[in-house]
Tab-separated table of C-alpha atoms in Angstrom:
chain	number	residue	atom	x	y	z
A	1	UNK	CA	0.000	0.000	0.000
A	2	UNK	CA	1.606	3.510	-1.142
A	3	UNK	CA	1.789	6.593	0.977
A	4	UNK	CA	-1.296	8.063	-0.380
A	5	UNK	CA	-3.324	4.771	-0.028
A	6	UNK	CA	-2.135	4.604	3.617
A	7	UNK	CA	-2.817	8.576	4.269
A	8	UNK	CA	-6.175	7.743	3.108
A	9	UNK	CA	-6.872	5.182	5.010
A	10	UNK	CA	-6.011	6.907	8.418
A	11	UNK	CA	-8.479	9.545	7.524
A	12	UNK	CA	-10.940	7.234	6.650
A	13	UNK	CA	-10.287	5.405	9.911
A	14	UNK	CA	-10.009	8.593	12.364
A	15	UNK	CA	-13.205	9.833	10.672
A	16	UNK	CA	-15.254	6.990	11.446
A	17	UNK	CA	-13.786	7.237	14.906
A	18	UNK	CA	-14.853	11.072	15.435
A	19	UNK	CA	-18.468	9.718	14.495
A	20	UNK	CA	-18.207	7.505	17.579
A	21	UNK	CA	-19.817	9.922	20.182
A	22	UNK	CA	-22.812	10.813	18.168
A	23	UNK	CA	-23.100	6.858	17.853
A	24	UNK	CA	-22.853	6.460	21.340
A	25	UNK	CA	-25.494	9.716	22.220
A	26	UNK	CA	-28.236	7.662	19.691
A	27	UNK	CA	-27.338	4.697	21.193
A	28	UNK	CA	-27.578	6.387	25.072
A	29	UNK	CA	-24.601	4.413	25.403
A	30	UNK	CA	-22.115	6.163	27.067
A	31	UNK	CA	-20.077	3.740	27.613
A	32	UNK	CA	-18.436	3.314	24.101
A	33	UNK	CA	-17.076	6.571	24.631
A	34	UNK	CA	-15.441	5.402	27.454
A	35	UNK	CA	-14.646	2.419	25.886
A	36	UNK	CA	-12.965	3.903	22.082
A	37	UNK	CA	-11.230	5.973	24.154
A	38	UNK	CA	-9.043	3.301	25.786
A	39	UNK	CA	-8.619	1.839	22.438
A	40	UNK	CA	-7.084	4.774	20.808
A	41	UNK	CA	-5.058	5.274	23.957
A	42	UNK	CA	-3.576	1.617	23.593
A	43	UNK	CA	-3.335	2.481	19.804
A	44	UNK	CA	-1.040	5.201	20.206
A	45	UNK	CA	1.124	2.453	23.017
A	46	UNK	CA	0.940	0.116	19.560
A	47	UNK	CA	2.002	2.461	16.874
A	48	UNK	CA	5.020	3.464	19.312
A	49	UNK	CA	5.678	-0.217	19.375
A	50	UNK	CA	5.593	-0.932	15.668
A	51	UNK	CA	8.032	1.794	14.941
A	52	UNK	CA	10.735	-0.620	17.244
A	53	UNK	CA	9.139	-3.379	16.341
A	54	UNK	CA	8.156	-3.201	12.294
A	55	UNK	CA	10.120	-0.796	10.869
A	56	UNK	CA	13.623	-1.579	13.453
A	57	UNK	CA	13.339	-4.941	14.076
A	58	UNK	CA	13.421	-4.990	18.313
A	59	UNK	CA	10.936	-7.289	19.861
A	60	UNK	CA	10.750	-5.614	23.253
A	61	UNK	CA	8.987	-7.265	25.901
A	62	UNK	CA	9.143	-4.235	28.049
A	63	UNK	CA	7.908	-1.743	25.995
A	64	UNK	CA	4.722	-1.184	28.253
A	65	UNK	CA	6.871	-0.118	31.068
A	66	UNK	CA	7.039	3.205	29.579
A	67	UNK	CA	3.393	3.415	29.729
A	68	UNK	CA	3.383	2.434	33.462
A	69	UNK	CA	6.126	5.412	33.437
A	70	UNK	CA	3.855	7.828	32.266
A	71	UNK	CA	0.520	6.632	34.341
A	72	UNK	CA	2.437	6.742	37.301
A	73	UNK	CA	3.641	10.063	36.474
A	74	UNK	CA	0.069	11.454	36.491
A	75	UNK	CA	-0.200	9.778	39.582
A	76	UNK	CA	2.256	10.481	41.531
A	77	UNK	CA	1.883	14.165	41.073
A	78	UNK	CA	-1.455	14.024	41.552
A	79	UNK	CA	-1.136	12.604	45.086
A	80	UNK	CA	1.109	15.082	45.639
A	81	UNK	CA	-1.817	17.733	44.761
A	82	UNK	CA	-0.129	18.815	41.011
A	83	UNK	CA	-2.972	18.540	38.307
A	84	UNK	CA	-1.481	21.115	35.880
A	85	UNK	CA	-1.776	19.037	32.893
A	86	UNK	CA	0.883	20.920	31.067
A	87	UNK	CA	3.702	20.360	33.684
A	88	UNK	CA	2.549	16.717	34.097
A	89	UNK	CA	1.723	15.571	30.526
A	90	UNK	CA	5.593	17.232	29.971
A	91	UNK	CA	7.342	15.440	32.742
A	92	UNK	CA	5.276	11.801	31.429
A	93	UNK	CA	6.462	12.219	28.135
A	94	UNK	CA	9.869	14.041	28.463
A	95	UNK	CA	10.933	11.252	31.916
A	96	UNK	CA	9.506	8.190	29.647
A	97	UNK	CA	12.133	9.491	27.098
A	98	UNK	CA	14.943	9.846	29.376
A	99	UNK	CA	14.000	5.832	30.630
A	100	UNK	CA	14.138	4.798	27.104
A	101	UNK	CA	17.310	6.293	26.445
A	102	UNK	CA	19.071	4.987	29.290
A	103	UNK	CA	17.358	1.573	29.300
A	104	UNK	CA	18.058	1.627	25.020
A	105	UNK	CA	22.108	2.396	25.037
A	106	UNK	CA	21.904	-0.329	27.484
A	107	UNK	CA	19.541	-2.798	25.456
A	108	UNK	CA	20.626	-1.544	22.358
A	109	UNK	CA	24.036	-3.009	22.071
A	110	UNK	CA	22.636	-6.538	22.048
A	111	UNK	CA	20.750	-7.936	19.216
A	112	UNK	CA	17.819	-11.101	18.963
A	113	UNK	CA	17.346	-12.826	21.973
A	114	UNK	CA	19.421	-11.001	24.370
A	115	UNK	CA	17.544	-8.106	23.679
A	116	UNK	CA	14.276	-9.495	24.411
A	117	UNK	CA	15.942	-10.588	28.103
A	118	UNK	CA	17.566	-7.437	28.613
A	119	UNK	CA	14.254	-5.477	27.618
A	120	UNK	CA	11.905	-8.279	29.827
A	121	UNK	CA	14.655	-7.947	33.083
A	122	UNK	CA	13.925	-3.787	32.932
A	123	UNK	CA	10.619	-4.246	32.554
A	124	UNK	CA	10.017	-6.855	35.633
A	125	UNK	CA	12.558	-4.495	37.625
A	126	UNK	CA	10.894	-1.528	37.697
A	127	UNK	CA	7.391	-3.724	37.975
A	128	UNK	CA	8.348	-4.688	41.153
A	129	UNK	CA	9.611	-1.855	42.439
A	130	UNK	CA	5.938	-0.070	41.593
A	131	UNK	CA	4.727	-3.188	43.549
A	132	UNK	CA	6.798	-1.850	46.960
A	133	UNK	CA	5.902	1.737	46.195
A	134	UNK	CA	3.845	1.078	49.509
A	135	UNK	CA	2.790	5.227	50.024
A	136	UNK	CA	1.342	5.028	46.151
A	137	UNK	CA	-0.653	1.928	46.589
A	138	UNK	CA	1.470	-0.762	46.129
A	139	UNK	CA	-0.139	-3.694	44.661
A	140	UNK	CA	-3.208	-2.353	44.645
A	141	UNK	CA	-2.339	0.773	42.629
A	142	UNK	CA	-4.145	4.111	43.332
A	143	UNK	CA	-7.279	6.666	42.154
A	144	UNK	CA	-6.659	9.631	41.098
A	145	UNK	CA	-9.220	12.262	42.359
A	146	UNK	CA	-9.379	14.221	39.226
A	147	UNK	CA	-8.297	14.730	35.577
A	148	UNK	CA	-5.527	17.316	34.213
A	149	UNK	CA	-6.028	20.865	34.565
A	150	UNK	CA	-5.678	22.003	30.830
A	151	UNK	CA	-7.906	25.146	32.215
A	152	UNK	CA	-11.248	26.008	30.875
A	153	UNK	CA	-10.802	25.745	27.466
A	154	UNK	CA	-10.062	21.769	27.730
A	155	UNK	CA	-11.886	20.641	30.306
A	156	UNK	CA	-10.403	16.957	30.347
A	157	UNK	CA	-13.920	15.839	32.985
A	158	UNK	CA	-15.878	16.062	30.441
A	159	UNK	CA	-15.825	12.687	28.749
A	160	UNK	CA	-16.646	13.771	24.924
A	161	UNK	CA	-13.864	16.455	25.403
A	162	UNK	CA	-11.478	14.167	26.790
A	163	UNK	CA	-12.193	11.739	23.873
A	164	UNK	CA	-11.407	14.356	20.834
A	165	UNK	CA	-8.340	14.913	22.780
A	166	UNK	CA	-6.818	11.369	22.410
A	167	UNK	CA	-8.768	11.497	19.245
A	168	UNK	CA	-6.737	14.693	18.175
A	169	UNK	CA	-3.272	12.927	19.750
A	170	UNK	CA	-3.764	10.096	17.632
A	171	UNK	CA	-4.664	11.835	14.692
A	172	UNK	CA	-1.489	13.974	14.740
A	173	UNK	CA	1.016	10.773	15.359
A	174	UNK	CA	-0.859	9.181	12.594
A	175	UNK	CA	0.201	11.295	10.138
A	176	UNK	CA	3.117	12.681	11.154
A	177	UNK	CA	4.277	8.994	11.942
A	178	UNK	CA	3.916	8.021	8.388
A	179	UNK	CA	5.698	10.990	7.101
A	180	UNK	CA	8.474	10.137	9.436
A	181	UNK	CA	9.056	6.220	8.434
A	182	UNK	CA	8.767	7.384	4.657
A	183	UNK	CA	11.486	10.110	5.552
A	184	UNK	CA	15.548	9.830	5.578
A	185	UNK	CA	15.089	8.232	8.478
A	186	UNK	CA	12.646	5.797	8.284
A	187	UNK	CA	14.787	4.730	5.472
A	188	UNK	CA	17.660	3.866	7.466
A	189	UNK	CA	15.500	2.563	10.617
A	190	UNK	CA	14.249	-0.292	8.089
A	191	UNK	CA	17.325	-1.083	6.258
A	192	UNK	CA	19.806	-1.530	9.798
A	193	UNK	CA	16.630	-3.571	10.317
A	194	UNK	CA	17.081	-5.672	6.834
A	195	UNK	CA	20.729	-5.662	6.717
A	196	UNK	CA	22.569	-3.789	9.282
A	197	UNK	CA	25.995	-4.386	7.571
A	198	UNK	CA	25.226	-2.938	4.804
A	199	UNK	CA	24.102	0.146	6.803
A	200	UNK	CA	27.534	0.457	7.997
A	201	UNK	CA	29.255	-0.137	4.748
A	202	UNK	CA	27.104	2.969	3.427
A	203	UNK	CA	27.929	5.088	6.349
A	204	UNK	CA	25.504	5.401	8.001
A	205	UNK	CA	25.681	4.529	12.287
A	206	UNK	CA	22.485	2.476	12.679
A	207	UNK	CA	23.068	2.646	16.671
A	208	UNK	CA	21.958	5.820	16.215
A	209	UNK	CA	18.565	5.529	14.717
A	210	UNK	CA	18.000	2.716	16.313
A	211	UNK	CA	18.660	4.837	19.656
A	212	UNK	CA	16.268	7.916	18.578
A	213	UNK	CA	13.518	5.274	17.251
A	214	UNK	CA	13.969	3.854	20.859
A	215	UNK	CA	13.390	6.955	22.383
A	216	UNK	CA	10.433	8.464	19.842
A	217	UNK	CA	8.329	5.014	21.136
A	218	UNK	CA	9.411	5.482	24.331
A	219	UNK	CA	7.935	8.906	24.678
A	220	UNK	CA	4.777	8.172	22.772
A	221	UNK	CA	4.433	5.217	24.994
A	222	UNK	CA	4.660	7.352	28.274
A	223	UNK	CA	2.352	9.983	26.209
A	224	UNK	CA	-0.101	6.929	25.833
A	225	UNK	CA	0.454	5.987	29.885
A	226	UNK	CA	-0.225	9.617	30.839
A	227	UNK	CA	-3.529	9.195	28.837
A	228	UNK	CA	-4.746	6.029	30.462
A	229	UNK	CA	-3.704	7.324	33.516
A	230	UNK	CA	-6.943	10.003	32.965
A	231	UNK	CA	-9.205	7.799	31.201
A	232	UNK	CA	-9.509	5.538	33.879
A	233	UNK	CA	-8.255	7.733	36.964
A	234	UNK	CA	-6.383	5.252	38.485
A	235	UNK	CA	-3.077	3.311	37.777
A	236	UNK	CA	-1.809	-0.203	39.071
A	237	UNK	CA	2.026	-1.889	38.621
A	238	UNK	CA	-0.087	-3.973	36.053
A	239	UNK	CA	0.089	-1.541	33.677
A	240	UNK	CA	4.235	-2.547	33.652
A	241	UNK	CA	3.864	-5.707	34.016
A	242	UNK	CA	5.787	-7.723	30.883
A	243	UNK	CA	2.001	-9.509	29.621
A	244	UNK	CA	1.109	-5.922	28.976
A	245	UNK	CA	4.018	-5.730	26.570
A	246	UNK	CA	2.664	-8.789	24.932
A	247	UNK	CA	-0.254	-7.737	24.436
A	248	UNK	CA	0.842	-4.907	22.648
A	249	UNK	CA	3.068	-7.185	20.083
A	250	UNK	CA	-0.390	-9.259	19.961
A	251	UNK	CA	-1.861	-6.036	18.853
A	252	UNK	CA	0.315	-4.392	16.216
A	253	UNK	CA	0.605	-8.301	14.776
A	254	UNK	CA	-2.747	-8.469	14.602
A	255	UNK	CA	-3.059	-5.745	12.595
A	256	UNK	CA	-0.303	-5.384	10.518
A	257	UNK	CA	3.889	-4.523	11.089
A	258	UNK	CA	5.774	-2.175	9.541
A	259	UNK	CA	2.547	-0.330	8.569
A	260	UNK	CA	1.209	2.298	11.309
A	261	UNK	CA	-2.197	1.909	10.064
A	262	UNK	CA	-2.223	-1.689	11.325
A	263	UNK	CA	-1.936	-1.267	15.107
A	264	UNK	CA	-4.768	1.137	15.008
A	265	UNK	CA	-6.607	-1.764	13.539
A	266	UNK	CA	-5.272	-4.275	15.590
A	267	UNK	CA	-5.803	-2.540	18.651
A	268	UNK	CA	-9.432	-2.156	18.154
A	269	UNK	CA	-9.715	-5.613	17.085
A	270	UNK	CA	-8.022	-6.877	20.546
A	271	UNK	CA	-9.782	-4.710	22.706
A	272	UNK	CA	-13.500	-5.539	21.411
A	273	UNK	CA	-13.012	-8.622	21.435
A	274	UNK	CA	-11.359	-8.335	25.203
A	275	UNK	CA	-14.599	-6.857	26.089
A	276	UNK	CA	-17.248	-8.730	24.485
A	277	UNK	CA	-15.315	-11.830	24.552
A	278	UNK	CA	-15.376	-12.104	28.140
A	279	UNK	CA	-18.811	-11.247	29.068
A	280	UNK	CA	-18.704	-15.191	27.769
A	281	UNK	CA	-16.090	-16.740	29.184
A	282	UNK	CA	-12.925	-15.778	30.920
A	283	UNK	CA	-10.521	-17.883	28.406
A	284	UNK	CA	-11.601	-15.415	25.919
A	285	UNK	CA	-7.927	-15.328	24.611
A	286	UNK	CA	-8.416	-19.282	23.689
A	287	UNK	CA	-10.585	-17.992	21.129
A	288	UNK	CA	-8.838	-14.534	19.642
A	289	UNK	CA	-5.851	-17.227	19.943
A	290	UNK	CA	-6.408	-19.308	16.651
A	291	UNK	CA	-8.113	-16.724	14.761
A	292	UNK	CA	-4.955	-14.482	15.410
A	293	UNK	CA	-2.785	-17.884	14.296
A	294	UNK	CA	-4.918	-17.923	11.211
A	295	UNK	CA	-4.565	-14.298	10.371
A	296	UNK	CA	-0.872	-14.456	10.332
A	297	UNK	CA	-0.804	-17.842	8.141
A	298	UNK	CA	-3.085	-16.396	5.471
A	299	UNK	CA	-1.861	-13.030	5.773
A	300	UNK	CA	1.121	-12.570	6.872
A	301	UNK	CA	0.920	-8.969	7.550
A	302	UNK	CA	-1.940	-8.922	9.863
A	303	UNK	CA	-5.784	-7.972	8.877
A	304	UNK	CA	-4.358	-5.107	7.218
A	305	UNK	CA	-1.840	-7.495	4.643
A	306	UNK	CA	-5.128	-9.910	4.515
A	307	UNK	CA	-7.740	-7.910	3.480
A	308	UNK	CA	-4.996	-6.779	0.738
A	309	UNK	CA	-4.752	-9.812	-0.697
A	310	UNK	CA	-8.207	-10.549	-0.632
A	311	UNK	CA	-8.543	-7.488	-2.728
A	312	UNK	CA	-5.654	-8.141	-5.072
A	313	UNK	CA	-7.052	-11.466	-5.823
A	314	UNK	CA	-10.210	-9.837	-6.518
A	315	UNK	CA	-8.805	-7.333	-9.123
A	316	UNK	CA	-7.082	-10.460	-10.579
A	317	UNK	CA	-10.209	-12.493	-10.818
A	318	UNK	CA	-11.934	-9.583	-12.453
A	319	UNK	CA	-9.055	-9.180	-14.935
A	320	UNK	CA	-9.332	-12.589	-16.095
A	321	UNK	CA	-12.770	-12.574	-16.381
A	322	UNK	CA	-12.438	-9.262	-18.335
A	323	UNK	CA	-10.532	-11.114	-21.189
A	324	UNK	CA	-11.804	-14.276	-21.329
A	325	UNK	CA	-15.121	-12.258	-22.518
């Protein structure tokens, strides 16, 4: 799928999304408000992931600790009576990018399944320390009393506001994501990804990308954590925790590496079936299990690589049918 294709799609995708509160308001169902808003929160955790992930090639299993980062940033200064949602949104985003640099030029100089470990013993690490964080909860986590202050003009209580917020967030790392993998650097991301010799034959220091990509999803991530952190006013060590992680690389497999686009799709995928699912049964994942194994086999780029070559076989049919008549 080209660049305009893609573009298209996200607009066609973040328009049916903005359409969601009036659905909800006909419906009197304020609860998919609630509900599409944690999905777009998680998709922005995804997309952070697939730039590592798809485009560089590191399969972190701690990636969601810089979502705990950012939740417990919110709530940390919230029990400490600071709701200015400028300083705290800043110190979310700008302290989960400081942890992903330090934790990355650590991580970074390993490659396949050492990085993995390395990325899975941070993660665990800083899990259980948020576990002994006794005067924040502990275990049990802890409410927060309120939203950000963004002042009158974005009042974050206000669920329909708060939802065009994320649904303005997502919006803008949407599109500015895709200009950035189709950019000079995107270009180098995916080919120290494909053939990291090569890389260094041309010039180029892939440490270096690899570093800043680390860092970009790192920041987006805490972004993401500072977001769920409001939605649901509350934040737990489970939002570290290294199955969190994994459910993100379910996600942005699910719908599609490499492509943006797909984790948006992916993510909304896992999470309505996580919520429907298990009004049935509590081993809902023994059912998104296979039909996530089949997507991949048939696939193998997710729903979004799927559902092109449905359509590609389509056009082919038709062709063929066009001149045999």
């Amino acid at each position: 799928m080209n660049f305009v294709k893609q573009q298209l799609l996200n607009i066609s995708l973040l328009l049916i999304f903005a359409l969601m509160p009036l659905v909800a308001f006909l419906l009197n169902e304020p609860f998919y408000l609630t509900l599409l808003s944690r999905v777009m929160i998680y998709a922005i955790a995804a997309i952070s992931l697939d730039l590592i992930l798809g485009y560089g090639g590191m399969v972190s299993l701690g990636h969601a600790v810089f979502v705990g980062f950012g939740a417990y940033s919110i709530g940390i200064l919230a029990q400490h009576g600071i709701h200015n949602g400028y300083l705290a949104f800043a110190i979310a985003i700008l302290g989960s990018a400081l942890l992903a640099l330090l934790t990355g030029i650590l991580s970074l100089r390993t490659r396949g399944i050492y990085f993995i470990m390395i990325t899975l013993a941070f993660a665990q690490m800083l899990y259980y320390i948020t576990t002994n964080l006794s005067q924040y909860g502990g275990e049990d986590g802890m409410s927060l009393i309120s939203r950000s202050d963004f002042g009158s003009l974005l009042p974050l209580h206000n669920d329909t506001v708060f939802f065009y917020f994320v649904w303005l967030i997502l919006a803008i790392i949407l599109i500015v994501g895709k200009r950035l993998v189709n950019s000079h650097f995107g270009m180098v991301l995916r080919g120290s990804h494909s053939n990291l010799r090569r890389m260094h034959a041309l010039g180029f220091n892939p440490f270096i990308y690899q570093l800043s990509a680390y860092v970009i999803a790192g920041s987006l991530a805490g972004l993401a954590g500072a977001l769920l952190a409001n939605q649901a006013q509350y934040v737990s060590p489970s939002y570290l925790h290294w199955t969190q992680s994994g459910h993100l690389i379910v996600m942005v497999v699910l719908g599609g590496l490499a492509t943006l686009t797909g984790p948006l799709i992916g993510t909304t995928l896992f999470l309505l079936a996580e919520e429907f699912l298990s009004r049935w049964t509590e081993h809902w994942m023994i059912i998104l299990g296979p039909a996530l194994l089949i997507i991949v086999l048939l696939g193998r780029g997710g729903v979004l690589g799927l559902s092109q070559n449905i359509l590609q076989k389509i056009k082919s049919y038709r062709s063929r049918g066009n001149k045999t008549s």
